Coordinates of C-alpha atoms and ligand atoms in Angstrom, one line a residue:
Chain A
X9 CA 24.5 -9.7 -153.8
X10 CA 23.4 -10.2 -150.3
X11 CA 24.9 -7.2 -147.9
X12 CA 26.5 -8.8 -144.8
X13 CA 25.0 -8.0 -141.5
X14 CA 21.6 -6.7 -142.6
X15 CA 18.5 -8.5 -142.1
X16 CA 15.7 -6.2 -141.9
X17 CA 12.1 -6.2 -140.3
X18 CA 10.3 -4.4 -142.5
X19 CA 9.0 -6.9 -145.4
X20 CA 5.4 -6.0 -146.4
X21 CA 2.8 -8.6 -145.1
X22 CA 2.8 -11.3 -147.9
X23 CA -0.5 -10.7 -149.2
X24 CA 0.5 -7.4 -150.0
X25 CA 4.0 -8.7 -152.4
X26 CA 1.9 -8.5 -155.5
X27 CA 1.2 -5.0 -155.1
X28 CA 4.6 -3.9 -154.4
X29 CA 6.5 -2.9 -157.4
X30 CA 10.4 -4.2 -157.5
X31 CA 12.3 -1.6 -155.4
X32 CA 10.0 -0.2 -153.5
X33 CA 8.5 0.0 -149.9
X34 CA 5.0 0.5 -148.7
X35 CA 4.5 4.1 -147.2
X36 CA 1.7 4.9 -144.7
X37 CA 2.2 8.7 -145.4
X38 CA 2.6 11.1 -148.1
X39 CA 5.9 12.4 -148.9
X40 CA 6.0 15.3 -150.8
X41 CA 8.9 15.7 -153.7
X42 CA 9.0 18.9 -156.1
X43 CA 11.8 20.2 -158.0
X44 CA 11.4 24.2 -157.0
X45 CA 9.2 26.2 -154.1
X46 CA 5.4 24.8 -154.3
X47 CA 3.5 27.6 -156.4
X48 CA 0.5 28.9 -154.7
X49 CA -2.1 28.7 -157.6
X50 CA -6.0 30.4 -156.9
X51 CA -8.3 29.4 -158.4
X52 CA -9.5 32.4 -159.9
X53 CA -6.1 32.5 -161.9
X54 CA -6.5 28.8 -162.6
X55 CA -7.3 27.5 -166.3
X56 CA -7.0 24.3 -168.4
X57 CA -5.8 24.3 -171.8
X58 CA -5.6 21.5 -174.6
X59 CA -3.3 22.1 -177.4
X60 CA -1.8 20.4 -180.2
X61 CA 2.1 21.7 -180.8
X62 CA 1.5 25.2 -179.8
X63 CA -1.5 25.8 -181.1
X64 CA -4.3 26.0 -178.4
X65 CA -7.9 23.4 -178.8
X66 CA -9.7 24.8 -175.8
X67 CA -9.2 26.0 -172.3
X68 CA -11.8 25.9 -169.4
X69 CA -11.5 28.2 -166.2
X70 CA -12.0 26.5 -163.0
X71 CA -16.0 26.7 -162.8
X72 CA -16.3 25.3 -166.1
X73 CA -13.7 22.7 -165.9
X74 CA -15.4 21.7 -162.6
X75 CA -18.6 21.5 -164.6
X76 CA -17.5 18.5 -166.1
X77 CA -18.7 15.3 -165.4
X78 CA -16.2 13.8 -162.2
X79 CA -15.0 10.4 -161.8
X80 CA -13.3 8.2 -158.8
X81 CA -10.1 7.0 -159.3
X82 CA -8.8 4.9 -155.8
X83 CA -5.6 3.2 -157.0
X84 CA -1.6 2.3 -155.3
X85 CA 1.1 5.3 -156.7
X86 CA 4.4 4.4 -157.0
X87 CA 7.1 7.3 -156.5
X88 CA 10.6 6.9 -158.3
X89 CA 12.1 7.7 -154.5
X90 CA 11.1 3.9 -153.8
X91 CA 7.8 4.7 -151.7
X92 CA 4.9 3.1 -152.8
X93 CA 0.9 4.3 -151.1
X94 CA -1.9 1.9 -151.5
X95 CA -5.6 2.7 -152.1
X96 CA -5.1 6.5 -152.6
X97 CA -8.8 7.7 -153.2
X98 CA -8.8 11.0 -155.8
X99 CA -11.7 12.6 -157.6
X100 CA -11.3 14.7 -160.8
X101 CA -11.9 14.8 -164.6
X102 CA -10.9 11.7 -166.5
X103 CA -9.0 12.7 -169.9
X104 CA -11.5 11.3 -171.6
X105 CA -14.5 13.5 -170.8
X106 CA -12.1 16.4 -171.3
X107 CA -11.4 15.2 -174.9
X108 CA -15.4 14.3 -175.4
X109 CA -15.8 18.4 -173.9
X110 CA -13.6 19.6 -176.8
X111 CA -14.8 17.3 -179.3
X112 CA -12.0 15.8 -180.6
X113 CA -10.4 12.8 -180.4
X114 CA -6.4 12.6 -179.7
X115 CA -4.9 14.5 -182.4
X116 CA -1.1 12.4 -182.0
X117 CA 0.6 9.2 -180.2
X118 CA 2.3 11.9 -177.4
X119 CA 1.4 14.2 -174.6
X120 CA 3.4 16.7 -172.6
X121 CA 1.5 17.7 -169.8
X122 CA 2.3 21.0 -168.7
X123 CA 1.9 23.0 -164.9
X124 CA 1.7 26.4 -163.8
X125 CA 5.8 26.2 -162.5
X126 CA 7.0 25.6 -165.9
X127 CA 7.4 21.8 -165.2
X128 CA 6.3 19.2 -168.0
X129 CA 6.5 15.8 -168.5
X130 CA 5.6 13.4 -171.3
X131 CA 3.0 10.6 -171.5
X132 CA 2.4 8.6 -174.5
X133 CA -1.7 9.7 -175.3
X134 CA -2.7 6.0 -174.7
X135 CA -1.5 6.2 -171.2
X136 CA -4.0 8.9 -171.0
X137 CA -7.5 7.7 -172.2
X138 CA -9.6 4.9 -172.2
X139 CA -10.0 5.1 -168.0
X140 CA -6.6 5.3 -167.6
X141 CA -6.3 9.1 -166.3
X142 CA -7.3 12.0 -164.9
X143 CA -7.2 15.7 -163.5
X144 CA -7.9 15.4 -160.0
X145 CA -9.4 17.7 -158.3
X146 CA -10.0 16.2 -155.2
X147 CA -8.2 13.7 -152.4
X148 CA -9.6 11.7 -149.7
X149 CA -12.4 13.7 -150.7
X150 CA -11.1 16.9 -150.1
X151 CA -9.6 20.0 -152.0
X152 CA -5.6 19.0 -153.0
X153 CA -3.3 20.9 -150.8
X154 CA -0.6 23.2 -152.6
X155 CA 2.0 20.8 -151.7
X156 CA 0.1 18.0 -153.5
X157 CA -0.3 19.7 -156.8
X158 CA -3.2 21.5 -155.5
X159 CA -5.7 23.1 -157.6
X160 CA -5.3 20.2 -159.9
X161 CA -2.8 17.5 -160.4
X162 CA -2.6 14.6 -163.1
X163 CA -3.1 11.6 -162.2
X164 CA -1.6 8.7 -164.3
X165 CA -1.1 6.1 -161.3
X166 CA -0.2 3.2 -163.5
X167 CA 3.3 5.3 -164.1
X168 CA 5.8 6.4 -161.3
X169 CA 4.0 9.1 -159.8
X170 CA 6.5 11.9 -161.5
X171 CA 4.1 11.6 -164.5
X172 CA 0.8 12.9 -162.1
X173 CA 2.1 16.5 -162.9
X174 CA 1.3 18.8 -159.7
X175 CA -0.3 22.4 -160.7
X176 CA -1.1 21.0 -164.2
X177 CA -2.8 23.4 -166.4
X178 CA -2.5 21.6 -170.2
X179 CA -2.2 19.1 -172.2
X180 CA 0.2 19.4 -175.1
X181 CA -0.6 16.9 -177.7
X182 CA 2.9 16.3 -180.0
X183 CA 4.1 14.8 -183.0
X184 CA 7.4 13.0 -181.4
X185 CA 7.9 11.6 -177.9
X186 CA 9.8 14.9 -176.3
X187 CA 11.0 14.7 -173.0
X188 CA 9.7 16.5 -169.9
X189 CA 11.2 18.7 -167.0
X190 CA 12.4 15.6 -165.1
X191 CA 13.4 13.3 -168.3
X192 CA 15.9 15.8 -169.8
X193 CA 17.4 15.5 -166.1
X194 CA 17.7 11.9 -166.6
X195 CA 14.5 9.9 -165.5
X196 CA 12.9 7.5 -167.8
X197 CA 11.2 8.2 -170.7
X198 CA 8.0 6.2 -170.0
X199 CA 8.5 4.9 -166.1
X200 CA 6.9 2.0 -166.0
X201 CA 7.2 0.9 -162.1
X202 CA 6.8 -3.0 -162.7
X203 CA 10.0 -2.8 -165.2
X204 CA 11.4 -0.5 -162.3
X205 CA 11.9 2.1 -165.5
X206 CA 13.4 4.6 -163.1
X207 CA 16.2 6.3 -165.0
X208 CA 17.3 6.5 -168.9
X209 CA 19.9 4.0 -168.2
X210 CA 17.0 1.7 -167.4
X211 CA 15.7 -0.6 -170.4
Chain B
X4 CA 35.0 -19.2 -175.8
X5 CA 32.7 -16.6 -176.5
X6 CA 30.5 -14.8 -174.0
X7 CA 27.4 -12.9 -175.2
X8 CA 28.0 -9.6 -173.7
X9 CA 25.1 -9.0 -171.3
X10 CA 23.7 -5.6 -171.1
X11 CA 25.3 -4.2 -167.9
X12 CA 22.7 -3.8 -164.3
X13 CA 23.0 0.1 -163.5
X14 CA 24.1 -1.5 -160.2
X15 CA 27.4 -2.1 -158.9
X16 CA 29.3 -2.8 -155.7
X17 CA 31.3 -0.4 -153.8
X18 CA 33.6 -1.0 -151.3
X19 CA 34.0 0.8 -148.1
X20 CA 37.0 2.3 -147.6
X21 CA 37.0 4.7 -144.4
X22 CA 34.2 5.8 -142.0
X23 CA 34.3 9.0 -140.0
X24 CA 32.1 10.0 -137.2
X25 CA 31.1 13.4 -137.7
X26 CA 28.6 14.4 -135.6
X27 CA 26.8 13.0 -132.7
X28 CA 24.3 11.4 -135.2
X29 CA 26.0 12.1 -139.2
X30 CA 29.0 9.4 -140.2
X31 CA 30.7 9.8 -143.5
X32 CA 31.3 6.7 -145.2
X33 CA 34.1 6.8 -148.1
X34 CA 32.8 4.5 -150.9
X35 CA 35.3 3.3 -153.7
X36 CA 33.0 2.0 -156.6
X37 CA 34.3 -1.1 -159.0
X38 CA 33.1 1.1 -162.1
X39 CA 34.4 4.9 -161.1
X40 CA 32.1 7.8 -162.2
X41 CA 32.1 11.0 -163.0
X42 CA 29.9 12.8 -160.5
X43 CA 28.5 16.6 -160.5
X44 CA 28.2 18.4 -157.6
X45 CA 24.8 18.2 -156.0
X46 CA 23.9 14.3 -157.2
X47 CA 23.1 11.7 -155.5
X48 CA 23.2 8.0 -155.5
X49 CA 20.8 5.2 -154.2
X50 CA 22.1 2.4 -152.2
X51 CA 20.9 -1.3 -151.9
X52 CA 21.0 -3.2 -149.1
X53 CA 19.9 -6.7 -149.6
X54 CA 18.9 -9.3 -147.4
X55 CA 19.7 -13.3 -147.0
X56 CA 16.0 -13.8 -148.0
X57 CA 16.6 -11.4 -151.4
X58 CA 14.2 -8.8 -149.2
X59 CA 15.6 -5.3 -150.7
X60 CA 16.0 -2.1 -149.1
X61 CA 16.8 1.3 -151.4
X62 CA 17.7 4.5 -150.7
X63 CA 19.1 7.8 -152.2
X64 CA 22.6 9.4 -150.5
X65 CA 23.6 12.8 -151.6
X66 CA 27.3 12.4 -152.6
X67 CA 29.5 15.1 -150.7
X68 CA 32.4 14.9 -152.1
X69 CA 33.6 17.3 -155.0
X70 CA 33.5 15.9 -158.4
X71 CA 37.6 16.7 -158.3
X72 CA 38.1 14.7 -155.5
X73 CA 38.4 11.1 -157.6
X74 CA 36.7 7.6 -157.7
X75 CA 36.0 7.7 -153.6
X76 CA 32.6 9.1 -153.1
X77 CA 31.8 10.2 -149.8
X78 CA 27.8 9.4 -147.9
X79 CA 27.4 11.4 -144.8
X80 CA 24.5 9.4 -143.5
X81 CA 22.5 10.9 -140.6
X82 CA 21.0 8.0 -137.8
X83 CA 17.3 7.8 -137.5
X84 CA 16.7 5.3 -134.9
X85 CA 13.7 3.9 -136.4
X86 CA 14.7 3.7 -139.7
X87 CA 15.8 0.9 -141.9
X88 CA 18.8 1.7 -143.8
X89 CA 20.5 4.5 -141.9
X90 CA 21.1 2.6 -138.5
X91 CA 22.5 -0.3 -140.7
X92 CA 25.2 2.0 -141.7
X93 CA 25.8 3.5 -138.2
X94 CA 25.6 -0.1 -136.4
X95 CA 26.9 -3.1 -138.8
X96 CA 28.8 -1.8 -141.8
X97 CA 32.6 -1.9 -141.4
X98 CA 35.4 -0.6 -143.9
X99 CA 35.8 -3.8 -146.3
X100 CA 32.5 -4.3 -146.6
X101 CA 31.1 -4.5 -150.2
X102 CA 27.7 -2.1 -150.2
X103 CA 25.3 -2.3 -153.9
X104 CA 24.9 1.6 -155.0
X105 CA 24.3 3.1 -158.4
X106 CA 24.4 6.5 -159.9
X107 CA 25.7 8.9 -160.3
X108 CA 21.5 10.2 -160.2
X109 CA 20.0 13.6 -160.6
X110 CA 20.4 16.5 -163.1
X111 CA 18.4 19.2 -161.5
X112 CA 19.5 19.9 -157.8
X113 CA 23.6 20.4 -158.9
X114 CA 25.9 23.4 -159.4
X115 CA 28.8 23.8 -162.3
X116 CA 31.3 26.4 -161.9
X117 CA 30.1 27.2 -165.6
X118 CA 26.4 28.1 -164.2
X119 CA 28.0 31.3 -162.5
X120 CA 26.6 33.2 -159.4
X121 CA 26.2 34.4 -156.7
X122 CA 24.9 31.2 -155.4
X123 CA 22.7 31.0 -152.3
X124 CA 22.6 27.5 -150.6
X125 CA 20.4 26.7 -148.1
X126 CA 20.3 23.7 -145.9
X127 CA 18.9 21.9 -143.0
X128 CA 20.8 19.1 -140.9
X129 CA 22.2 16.4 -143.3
X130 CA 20.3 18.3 -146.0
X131 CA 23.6 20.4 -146.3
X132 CA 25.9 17.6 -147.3
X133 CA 24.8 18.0 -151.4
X134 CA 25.6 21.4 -150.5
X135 CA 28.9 20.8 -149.2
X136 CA 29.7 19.5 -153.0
X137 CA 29.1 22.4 -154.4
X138 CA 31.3 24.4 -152.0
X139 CA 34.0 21.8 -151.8
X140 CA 33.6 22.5 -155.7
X141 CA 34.0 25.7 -155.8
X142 CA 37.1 25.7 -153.6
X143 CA 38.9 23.1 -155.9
X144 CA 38.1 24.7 -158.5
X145 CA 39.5 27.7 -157.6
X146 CA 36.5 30.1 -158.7
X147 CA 35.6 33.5 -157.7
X148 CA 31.8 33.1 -157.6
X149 CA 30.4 34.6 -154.5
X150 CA 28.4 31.8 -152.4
X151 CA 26.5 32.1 -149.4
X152 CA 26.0 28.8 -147.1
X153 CA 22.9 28.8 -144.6
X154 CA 23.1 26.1 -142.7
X155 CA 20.6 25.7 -140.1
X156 CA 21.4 23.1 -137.0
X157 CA 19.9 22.3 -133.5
X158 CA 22.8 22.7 -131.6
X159 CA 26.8 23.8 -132.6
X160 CA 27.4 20.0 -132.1
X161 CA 25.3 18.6 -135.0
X162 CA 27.0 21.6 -137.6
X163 CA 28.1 18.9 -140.1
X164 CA 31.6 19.5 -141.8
X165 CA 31.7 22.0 -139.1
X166 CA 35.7 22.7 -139.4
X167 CA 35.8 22.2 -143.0
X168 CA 33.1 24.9 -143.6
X169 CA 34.5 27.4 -140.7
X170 CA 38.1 26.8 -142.4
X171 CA 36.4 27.8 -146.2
X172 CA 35.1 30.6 -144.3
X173 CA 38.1 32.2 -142.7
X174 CA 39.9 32.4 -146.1
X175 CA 37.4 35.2 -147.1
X176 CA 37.5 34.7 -150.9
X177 CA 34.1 34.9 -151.6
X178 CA 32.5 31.9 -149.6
X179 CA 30.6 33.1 -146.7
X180 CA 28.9 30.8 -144.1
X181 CA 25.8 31.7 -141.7
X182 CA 24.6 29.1 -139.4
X183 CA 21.7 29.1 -137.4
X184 CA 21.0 26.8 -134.2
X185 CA 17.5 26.3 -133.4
X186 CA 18.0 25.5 -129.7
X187 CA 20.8 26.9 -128.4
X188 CA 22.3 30.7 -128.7
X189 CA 24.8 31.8 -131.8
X190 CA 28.1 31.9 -131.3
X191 CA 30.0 33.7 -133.9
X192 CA 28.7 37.0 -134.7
X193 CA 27.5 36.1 -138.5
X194 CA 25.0 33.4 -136.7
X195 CA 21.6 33.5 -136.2
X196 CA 19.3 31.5 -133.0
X197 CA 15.9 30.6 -134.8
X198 CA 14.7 29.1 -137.5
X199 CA 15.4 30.7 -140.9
X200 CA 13.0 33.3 -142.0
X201 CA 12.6 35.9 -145.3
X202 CA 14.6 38.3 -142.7
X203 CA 17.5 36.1 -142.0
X204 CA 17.3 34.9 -146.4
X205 CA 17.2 39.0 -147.3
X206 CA 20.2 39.2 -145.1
X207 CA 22.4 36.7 -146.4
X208 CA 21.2 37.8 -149.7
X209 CA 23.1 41.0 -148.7
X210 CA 26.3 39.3 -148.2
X211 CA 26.3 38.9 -152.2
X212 CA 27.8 41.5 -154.2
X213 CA 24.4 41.5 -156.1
X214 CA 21.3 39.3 -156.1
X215 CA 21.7 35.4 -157.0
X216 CA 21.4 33.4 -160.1
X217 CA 20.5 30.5 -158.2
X218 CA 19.3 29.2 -154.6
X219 CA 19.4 25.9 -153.6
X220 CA 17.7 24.2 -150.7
X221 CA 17.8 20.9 -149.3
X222 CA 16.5 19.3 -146.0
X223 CA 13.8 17.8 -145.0
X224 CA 10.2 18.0 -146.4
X225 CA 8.9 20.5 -144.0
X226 CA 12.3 22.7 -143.9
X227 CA 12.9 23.1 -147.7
X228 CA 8.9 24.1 -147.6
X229 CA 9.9 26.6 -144.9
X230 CA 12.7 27.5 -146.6
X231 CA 11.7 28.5 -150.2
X232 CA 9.3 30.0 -148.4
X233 CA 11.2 32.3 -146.5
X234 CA 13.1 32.9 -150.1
X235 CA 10.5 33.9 -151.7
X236 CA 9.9 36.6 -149.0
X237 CA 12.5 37.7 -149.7
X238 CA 11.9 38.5 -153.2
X239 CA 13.8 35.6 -154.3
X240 CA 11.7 34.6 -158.1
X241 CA 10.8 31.2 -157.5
X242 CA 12.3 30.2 -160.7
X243 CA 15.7 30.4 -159.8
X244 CA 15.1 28.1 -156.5
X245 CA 16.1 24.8 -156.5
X246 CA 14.9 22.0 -154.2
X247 CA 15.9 18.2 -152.9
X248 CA 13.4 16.6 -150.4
X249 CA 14.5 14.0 -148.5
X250 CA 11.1 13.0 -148.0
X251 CA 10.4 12.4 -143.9
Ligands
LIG20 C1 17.8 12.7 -153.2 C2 18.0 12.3 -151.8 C3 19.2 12.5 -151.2 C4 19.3 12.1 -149.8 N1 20.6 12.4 -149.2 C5 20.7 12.1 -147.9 C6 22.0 12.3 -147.3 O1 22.9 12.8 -147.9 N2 22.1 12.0 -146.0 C7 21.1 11.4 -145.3 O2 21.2 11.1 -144.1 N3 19.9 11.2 -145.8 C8 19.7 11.5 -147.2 N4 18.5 11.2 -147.8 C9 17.4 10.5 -147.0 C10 17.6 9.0 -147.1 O3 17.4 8.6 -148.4 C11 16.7 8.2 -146.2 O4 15.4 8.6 -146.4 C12 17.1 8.3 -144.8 O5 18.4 7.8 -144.5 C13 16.2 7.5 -143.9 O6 16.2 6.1 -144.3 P1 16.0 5.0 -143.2 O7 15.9 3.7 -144.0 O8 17.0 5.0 -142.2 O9 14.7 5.3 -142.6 P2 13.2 4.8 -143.0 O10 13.1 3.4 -142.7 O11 13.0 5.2 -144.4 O12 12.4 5.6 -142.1 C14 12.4 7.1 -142.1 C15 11.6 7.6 -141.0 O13 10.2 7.3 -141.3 C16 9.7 6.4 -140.3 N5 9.1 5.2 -141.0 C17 8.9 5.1 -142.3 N6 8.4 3.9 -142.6 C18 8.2 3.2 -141.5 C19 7.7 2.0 -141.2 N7 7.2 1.1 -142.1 N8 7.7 1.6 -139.9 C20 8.2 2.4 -139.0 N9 8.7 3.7 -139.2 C21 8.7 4.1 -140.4 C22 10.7 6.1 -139.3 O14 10.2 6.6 -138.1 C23 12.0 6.9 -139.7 O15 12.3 7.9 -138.7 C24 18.3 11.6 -149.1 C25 17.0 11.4 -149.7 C26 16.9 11.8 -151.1 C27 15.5 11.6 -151.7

């Protein structure tokens, strides 16, 4: 349905289209979104922890989890509020060498990933490994400010960016797909931006 | 003739049916949706404007109308010059005019009578008008539950719902409004001149017969930063604060 009178300026260069997901504009800054206050999380109090149901596989305080071997990530993140950031450079610990730390390999097919606010939010495991993901640590280089998940945030820029918990501190491997903080309040179970997978009513 | 029923778009069209100035810079627009909805106080929907080309432009509109209030949803849209969708609103749309929207979105940032109180809300320019659903809410609804509004403005001028909310507050029934003008003096003694702070947040805190089940704050980015800041100085837990960014 085209909406009489409006004719807009702002269409993204055309070599740009095939990065844009449907829905959503290119953003030059960095919104920040967050359902409560943004928690103020030291690092001395910070820790990792993998578990499977409730039943914790290994946690790592921040010296040892930044002991692990780092990886660059620099990829475009989609945000379910329609803003879309190209070429966001981030430096962390992929899931991967997390899971090579602990020695095991993913114990089920689902992951809630789990932050110091009491948010959640679930990622099917596959989304997770093989490259696909990480805990960043650092952006542009530089520490993650508190209002961008700092200590640590997930990053799983392939999803809309609700998935790259802020604050994270676990991984909770499950037997069942369970829904997070944001998809018992209606958001997609899997948010896929190129099927624009915003809310459940979404196929 | 059988047609295969096609699994319906989220998306529907919405008619205007009444614009309001409000403030210098805020219009309401009164939306009457082909497919009505139930709404819950605090949610939103997003808008679609598209152009001749099939160029698309989306945004999210907090809805401020009560959930009792029927199939008309009313937008209070604030003008930023620069921006793309909000001066389309203020400059071309007209009542008649068929506007794309879907929703109603959100399950976090809303208030129920049946979640209790005292509430605190706490909002910043057009970040007050989710707000303004929960109080019309609680009016229509007839409740007791103790609610403070802080509503922070520039000037008296830009108070959004301005007689509406001064009206609720008269009635002295539990609903008590502070505003705060960041550039120009109070004038009614409740009202504050600055930007909020864990002072001005313990104080309305004291309005409440006893400390709240729930805040909410809504605004923009940096003042719902500023905001749950100042809560939380005030010994608010942070678990009990609820946010909405509106991003810029
Ligand atoms: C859940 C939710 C509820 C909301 N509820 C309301 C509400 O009730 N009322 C309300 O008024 N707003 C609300 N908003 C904000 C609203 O969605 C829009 O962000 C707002 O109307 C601005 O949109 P715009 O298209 O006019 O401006 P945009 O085009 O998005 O621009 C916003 C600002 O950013 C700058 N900008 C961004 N991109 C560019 C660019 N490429 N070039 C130049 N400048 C740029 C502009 O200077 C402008 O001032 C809500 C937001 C959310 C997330």
């Amino acid at each position: 349905m085209v909406t009489r009178g409006f004719f807009s300026g702002r269409r993204p260069p055309s070599d740009t289209d095939t990065r844009i997901p449907p829905g959503q504009y290119l953003e030059q800054g960095f919104p920040v979104l967050s359902a409560g206050p943004t928690p103020r999380v030291r690092t001395e109090d910070w820790s990792f922890t993998l578990k499977r149901g409730p039943r914790p596989l290994k946690t790592w305080n921040w010296a040892e989890f930044n002991a692990l071997p780092q990886s660059k990530m620099t990829r475009d993140i989609h945000c379910v509020t329609a803003w879309t950031k190209f070429n966001t450079p981030w430096q962390g610990v992929m899931i991967d060498d997390i899971l090579a730390d602990a020695g095991i390999e993913p114990p089920t097919a689902y992951t809630l990933a789990l932050s110091f606010d009491g948010y959640s939010t679930n990622v099917p495991t596959k989304d997770l490994v093989t490259g696909k993901a990480m805990v960043a640590l650092l952006y542009e280089g530089k520490p993650i400010t508190p209002d961008h998940g700092g200590p640590a945030r997930l990053l799983v820029p392939h999803l809309y960016f609700w998935k790259s918990a802020k604050w994270v501190n676990g991984l909770q491997f499950t037997e069942r797909d369970e829904p997070g903080f944001w998809e018992l309040r209606g958001y997609h179970m899997y948010g896929d931006p190129w099927r624009e997978q915003r809310y459940s009513s979404d196929p | 003739m059988s047609a295969e029923p096609s699994p319906q778009s989220p998306w529907q069209a919405a008619t205007i049916t009444r614009i309001q100035k409000r403030t210098p810079r805020v219009t309401s627009f009164w939306f009457q949706p082909m497919r009505p909805f139930a709404h819950l106080a605090g949610q939103h929907v997003d808008i679609r404007l598209t152009a001749p080309d099939g160029y698309q432009a989306r945004r999210s509109y907090s809805i401020a109308s009560a959930p009792e209030a029927g199939a008309v949803v009313e937008l209070a849209i604030e003008r930023l010059d620069d921006g793309e969708v909000s001066p389309f609103f203020h400059d071309v749309a007209a009542v008649g005019d068929e506007i794309e929207l879907r929703g109603p979105l959100g399950g976090h940032f809303i208030w129920e009578e049946s979640d209790g109180g005292p509430i605190l809300l706490v909002g910043g320019g057009s970040g007050v008008v989710p707000l303004m659903a929960m109080v019309r809410h609680r009016t229509l609804r007839n409740t007791a539950v103790p609610v403070v509004l802080v509503f922070s403005a520039r000037v008296w001028d830009e108070v959004i719902f301005r007689d509406e909310l001064i009206g609720l507050d008269d009635r002295r029934d539990g609903f008590d409004l502070v505003l705060t003008l960041t550039r120009e003096p109070a004038r009614r003694p409740p009202d504050y001149s600055r930007r909020v702070d864990a002072r001005m947040m313990a104080q309305a805190i004291e309005r409440l017969p006893k400390a709240p089940r729930l805040a909410y704050v809504c605004g923009s980015n940096a003042f719902v930063s500023a905001a749950a800041d100042a809560l939380i100085g005030a010994g608010v837990p942070a678990g009990i604060i609820r946010t909405e960014r509106y991003g810029v």
